[in-house]
PDB file of C-alpha atoms in Angstrom:
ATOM      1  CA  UNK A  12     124.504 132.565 -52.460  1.00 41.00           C
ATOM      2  CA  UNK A  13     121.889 135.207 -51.127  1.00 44.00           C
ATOM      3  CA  UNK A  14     123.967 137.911 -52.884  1.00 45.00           C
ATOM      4  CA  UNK A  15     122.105 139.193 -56.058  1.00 39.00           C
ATOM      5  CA  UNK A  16     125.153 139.428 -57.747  1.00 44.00           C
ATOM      6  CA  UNK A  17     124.929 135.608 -58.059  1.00 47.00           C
ATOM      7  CA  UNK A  18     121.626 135.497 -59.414  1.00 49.00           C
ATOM      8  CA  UNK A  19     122.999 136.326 -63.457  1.00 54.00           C
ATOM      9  CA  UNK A  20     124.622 132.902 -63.363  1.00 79.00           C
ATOM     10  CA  UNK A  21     121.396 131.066 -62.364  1.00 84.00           C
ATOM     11  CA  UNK A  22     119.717 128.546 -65.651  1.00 85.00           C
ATOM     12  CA  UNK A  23     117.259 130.445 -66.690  1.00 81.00           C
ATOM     13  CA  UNK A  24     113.478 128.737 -67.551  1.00 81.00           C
ATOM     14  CA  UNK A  25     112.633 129.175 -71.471  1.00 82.00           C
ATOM     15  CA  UNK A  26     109.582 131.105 -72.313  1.00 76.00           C
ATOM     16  CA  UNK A  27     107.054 130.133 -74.776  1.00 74.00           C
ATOM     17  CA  UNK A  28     107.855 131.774 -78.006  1.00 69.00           C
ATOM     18  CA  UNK A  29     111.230 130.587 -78.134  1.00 66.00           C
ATOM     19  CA  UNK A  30     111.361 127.551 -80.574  1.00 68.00           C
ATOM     20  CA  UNK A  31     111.541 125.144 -77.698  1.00 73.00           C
ATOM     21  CA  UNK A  32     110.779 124.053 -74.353  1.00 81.00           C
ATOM     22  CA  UNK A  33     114.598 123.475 -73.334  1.00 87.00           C
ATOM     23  CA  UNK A  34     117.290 125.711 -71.771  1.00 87.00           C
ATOM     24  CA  UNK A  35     121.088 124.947 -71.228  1.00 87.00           C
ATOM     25  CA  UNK A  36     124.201 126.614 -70.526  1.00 86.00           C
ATOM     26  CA  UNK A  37     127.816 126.062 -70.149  1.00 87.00           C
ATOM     27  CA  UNK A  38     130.618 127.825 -67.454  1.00 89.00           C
ATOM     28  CA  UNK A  39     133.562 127.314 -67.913  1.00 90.00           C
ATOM     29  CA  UNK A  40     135.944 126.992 -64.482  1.00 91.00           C
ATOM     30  CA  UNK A  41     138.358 129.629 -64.690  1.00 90.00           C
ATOM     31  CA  UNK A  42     140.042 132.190 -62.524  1.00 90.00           C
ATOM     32  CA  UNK A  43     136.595 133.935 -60.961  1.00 91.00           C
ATOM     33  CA  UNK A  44     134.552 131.994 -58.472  1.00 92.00           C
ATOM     34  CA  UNK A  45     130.638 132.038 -59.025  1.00 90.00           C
ATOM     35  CA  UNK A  46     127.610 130.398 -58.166  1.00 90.00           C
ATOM     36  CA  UNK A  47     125.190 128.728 -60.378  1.00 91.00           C
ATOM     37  CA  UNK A  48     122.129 126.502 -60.480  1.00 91.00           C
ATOM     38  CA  UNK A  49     118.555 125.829 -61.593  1.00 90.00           C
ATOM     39  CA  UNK A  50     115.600 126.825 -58.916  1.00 85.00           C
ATOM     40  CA  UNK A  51     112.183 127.070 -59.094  1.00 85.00           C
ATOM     41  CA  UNK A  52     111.426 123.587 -59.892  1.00 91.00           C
ATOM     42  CA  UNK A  53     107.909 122.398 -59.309  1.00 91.00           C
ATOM     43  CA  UNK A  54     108.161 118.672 -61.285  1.00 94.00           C
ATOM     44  CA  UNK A  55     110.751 119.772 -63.432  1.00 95.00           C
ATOM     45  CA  UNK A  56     114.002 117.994 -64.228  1.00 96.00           C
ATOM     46  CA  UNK A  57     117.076 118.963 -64.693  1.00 96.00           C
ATOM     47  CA  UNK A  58     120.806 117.668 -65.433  1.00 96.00           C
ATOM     48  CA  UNK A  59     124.185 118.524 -64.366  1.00 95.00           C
ATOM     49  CA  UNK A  60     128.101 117.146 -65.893  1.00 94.00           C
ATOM     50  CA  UNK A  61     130.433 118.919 -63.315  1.00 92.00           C
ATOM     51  CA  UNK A  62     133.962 118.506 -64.374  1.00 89.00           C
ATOM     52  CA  UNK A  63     137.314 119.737 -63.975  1.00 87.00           C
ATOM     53  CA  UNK A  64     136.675 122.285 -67.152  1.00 88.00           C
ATOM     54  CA  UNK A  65     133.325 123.376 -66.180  1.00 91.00           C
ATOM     55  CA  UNK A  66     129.552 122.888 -65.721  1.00 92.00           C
ATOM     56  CA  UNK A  67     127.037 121.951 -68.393  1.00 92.00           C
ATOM     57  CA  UNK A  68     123.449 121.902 -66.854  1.00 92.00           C
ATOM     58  CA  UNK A  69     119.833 121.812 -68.286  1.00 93.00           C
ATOM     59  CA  UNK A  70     116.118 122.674 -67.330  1.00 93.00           C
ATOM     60  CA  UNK A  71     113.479 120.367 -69.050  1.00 94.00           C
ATOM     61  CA  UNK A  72     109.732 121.569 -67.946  1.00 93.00           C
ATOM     62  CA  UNK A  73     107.437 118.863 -66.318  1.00 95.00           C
ATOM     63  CA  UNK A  74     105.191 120.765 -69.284  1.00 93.00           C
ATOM     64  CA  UNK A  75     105.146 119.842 -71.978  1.00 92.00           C
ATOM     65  CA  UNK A  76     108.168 117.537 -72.167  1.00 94.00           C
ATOM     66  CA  UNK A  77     107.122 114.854 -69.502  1.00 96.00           C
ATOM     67  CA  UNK A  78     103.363 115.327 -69.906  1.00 95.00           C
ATOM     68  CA  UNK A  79     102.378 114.705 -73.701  1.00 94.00           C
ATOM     69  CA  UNK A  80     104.184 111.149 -75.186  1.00 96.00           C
ATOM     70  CA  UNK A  81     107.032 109.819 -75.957  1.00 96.00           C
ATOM     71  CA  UNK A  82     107.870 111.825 -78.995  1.00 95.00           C
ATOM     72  CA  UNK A  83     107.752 114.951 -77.265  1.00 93.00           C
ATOM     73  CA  UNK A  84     109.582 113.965 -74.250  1.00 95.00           C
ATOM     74  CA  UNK A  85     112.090 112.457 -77.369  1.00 94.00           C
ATOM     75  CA  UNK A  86     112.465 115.551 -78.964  1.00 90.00           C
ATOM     76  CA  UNK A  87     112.574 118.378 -75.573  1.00 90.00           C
ATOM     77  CA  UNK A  88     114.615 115.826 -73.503  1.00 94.00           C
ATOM     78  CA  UNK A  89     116.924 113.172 -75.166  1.00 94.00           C
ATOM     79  CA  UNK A  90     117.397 115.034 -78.099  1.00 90.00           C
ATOM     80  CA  UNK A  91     118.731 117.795 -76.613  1.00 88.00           C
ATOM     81  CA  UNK A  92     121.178 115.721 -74.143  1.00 92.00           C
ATOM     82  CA  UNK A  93     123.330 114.779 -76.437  1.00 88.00           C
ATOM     83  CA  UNK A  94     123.064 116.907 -79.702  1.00 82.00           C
ATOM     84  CA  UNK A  95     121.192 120.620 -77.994  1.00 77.00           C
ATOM     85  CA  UNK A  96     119.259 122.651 -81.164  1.00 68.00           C
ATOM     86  CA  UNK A  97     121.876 124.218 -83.394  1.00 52.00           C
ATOM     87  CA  UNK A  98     121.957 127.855 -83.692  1.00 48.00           C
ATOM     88  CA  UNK A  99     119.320 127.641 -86.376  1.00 45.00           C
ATOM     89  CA  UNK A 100     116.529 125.944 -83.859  1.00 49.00           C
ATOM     90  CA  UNK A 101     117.306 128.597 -80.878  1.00 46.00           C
ATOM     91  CA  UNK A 102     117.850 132.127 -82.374  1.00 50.00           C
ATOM     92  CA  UNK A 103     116.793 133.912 -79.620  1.00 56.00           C
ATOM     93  CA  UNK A 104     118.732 134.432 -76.426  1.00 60.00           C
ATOM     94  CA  UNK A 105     117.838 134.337 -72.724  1.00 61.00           C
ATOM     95  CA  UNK A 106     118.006 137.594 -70.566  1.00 62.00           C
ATOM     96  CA  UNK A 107     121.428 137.770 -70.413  1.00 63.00           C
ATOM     97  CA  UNK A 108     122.013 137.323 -73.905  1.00 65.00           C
ATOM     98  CA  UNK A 109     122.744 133.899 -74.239  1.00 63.00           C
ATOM     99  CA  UNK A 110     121.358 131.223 -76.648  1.00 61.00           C
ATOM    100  CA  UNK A 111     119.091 129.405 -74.632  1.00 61.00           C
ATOM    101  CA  UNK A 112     119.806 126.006 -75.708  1.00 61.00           C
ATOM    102  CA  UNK A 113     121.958 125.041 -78.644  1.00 62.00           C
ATOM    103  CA  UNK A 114     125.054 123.046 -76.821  1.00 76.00           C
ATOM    104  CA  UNK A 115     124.288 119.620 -76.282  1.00 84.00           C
ATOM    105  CA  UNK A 116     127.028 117.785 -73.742  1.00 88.00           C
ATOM    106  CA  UNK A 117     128.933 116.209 -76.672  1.00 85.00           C
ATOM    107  CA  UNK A 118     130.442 119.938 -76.708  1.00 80.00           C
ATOM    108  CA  UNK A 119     130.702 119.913 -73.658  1.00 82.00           C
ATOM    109  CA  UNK A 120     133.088 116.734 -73.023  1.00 82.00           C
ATOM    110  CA  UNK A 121     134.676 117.780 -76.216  1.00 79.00           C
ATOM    111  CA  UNK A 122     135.763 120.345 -75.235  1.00 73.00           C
ATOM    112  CA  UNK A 123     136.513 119.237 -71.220  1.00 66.00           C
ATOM    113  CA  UNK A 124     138.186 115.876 -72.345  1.00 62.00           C
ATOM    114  CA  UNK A 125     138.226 114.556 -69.028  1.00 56.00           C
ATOM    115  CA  UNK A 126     135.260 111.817 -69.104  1.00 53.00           C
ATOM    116  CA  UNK A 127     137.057 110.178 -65.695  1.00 58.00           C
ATOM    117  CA  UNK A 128     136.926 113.413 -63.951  1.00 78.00           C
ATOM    118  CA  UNK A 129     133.526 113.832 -64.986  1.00 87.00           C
ATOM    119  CA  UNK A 130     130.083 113.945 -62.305  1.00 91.00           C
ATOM    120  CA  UNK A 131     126.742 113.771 -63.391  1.00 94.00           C
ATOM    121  CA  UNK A 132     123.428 114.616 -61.496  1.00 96.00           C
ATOM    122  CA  UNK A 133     119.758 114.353 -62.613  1.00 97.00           C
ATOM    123  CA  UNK A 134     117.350 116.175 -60.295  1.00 96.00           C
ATOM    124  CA  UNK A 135     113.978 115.229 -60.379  1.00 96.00           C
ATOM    125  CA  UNK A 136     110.441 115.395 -58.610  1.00 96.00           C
ATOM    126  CA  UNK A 137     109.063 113.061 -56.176  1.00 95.00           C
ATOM    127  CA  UNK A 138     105.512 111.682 -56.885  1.00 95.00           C
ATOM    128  CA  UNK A 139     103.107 114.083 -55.746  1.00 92.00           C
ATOM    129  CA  UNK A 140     100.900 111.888 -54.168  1.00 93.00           C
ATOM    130  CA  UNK A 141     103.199 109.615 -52.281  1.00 94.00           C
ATOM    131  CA  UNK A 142     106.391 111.906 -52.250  1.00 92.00           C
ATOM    132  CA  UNK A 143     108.122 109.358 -50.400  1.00 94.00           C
ATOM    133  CA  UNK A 144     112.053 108.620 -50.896  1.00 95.00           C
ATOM    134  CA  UNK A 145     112.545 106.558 -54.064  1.00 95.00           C
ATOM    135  CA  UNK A 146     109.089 107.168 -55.718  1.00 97.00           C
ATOM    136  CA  UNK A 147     109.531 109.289 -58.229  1.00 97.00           C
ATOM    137  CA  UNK A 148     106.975 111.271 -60.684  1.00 97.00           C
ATOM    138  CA  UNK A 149     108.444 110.232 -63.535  1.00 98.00           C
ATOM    139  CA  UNK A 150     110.652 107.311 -63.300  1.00 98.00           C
ATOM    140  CA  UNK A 151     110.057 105.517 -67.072  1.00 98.00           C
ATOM    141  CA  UNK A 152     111.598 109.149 -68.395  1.00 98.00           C
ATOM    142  CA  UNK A 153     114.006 108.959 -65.340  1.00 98.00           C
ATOM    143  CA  UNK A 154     115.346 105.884 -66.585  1.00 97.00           C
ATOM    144  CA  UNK A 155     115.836 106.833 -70.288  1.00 97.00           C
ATOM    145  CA  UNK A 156     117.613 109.788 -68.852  1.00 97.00           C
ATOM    146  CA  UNK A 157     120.187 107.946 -67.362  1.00 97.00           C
ATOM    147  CA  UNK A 158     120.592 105.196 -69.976  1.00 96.00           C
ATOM    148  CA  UNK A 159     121.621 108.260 -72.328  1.00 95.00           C
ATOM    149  CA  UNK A 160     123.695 109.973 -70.034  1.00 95.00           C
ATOM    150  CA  UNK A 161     125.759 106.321 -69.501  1.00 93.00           C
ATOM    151  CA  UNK A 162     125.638 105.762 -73.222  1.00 92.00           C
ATOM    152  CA  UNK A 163     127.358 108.900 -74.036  1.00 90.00           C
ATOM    153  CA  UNK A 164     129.954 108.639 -70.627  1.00 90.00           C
ATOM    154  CA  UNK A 165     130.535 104.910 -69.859  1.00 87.00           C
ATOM    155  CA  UNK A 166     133.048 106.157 -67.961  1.00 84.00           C
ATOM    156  CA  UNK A 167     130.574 107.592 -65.198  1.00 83.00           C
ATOM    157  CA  UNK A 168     129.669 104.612 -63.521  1.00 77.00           C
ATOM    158  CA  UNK A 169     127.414 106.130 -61.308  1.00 89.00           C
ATOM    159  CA  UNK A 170     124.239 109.141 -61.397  1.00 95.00           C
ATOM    160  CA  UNK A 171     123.039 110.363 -58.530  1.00 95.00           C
ATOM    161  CA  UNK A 172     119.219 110.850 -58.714  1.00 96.00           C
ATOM    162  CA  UNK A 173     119.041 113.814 -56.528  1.00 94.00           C
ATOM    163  CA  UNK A 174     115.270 113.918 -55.386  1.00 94.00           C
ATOM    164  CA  UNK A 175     113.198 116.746 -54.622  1.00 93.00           C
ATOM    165  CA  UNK A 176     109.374 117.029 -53.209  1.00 91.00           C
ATOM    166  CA  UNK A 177     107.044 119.346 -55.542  1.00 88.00           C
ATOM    167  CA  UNK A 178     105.866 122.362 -53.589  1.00 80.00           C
ATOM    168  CA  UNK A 179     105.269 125.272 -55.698  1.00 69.00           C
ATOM    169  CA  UNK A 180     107.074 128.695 -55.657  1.00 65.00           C
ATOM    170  CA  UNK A 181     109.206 130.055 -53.160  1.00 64.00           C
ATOM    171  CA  UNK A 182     107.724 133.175 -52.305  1.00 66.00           C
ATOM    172  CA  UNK A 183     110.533 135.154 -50.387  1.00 62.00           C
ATOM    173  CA  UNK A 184     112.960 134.570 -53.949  1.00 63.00           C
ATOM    174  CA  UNK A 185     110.108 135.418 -56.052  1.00 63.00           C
ATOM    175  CA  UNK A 186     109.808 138.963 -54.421  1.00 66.00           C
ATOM    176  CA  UNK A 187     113.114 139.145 -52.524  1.00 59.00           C
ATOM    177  CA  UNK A 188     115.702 137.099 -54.461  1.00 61.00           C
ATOM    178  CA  UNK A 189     116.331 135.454 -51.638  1.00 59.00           C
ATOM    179  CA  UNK A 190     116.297 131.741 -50.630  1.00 62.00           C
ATOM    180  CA  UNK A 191     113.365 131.109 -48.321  1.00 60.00           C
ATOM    181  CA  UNK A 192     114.032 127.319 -48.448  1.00 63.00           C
ATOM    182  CA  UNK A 193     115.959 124.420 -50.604  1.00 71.00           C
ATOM    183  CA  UNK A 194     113.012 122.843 -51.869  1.00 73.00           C
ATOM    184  CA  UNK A 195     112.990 122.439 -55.991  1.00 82.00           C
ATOM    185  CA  UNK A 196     116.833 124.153 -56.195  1.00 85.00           C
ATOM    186  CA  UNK A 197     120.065 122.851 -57.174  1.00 90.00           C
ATOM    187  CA  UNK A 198     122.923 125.391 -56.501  1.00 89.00           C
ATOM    188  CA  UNK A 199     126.665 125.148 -57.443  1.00 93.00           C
ATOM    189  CA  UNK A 200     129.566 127.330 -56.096  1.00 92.00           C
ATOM    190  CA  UNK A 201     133.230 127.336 -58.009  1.00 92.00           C
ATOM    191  CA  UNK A 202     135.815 128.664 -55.761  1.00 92.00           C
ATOM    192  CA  UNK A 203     139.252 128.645 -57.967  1.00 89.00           C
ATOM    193  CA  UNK A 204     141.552 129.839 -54.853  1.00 87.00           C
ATOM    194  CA  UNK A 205     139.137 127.169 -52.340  1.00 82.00           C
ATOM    195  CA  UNK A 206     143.189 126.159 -50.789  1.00 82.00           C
ATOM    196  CA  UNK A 207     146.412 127.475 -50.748  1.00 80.00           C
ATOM    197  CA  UNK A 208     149.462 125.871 -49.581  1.00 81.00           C
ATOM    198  CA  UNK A 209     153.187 124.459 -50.223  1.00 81.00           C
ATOM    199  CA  UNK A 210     154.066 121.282 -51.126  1.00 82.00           C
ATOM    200  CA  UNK A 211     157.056 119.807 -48.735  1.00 79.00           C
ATOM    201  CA  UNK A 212     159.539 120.676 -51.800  1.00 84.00           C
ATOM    202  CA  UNK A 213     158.399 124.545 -50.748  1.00 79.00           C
ATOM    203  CA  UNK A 214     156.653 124.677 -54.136  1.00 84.00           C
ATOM    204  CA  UNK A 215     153.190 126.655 -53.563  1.00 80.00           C
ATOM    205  CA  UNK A 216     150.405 125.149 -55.230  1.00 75.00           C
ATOM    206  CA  UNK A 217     146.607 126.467 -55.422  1.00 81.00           C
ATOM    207  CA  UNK A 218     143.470 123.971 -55.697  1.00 86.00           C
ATOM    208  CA  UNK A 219     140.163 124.941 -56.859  1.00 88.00           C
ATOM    209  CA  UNK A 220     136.600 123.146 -55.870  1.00 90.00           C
ATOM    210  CA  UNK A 221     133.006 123.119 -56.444  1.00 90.00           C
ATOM    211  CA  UNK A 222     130.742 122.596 -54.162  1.00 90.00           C
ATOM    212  CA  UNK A 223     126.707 120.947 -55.196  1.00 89.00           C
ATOM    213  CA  UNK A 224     124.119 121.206 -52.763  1.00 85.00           C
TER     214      UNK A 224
END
């Protein structure tokens, strides 16, 4: 995961200027292992569906979507769950020429069609004045978060709340590109040969796996 050839596959945070406050992607799990994830979060959120097809994952700033009403956390946050922008709301791209946010997870389990096969993880920031285990910065918005997520996958009977404590930047991946610690990251790593065997029958099979730390 140190590698910098990993770092293209990393969620990318959306400049202003770009029609919205929201980024998103979609990898698909094929025949290339890579790693993936969202760092440099501060009191952001973000959202991950793992499934057997792929990974959809989000970034939502702490600012402006959390910080200025409903309507705006409405628009930046729920919204874009379920339905993402449309090509005409996000024309631009992010650095490596991708939309940044116009895929909503509907297209996503659409297109992976396995709802029972399907994770879900929300990362989010402790309170910042009493980052203590459970107390969270934002746990009204936490809530509708996961009451969307359940409405559109009933199937997923459980969502982790992955919680992190708000520090500020890592310095050493700032300059370096390298992780200095684990605070405010959420990585994923798809290996597509992760076992190779036979079955009794003499039959070779080959298992993939991603990993979500």
């Amino acid at each position: 995961l140190h590698s910098s050839s990993y770092m293209s596959n990393l969620l990318q945070h959306r400049p202003a200027g770009t029609g919205g406050a929201t980024s998103s992607t979609m990898l698909r799990f094929e025949d290339k292992p890579f790693s993936t994830g969202v760092v440099n979060l501060y009191g952001c959120t973000s959202v991950l569906v793992v499934s057997t097809v792929g990974v959809w994952m989000a970034h939502f700033f702490e600012n402006p979507s959390f910080v200025n009403g409903d309507q705006r956390f409405q628009e930046d946050v729920i919204h874009c769950l379920q339905d993402g922008e449309g090509q005409d709301k996000s024309p631009s791209v992010d650095p490596d020429g991708r939309p940044w946010h116009n895929t909503g997870i509907d297209s996503f389990l659409a297109e992976s069609n396995t709802w029972n096969d399907t994770n879900v993880f929300v990362v989010t920031p402790r309170d910042r004045a009493n980052p203590q285990t459970g107390v969270l910065m934002y746990p009204d918005q936490v809530h509708q978060i996961v009451k969307k997520l359940r409405t559109m996958m009933p199937e997923t009977s459980f969502i982790p709340i992955l919680e992190y404590t708000p520090r500020g930047p890592d310095r050493l991946f700032d300059q370096f590109k390298l992780f200095g610690n684990s605070n405010g990251k959420v990585l994923l790593s798809y290996d597509p040969i992760f076992r190779v065997g036979r079955y009794q029958n003499g039959r070779p099979f080959q298992r993939a796996c991603a990993k979500l730390w």
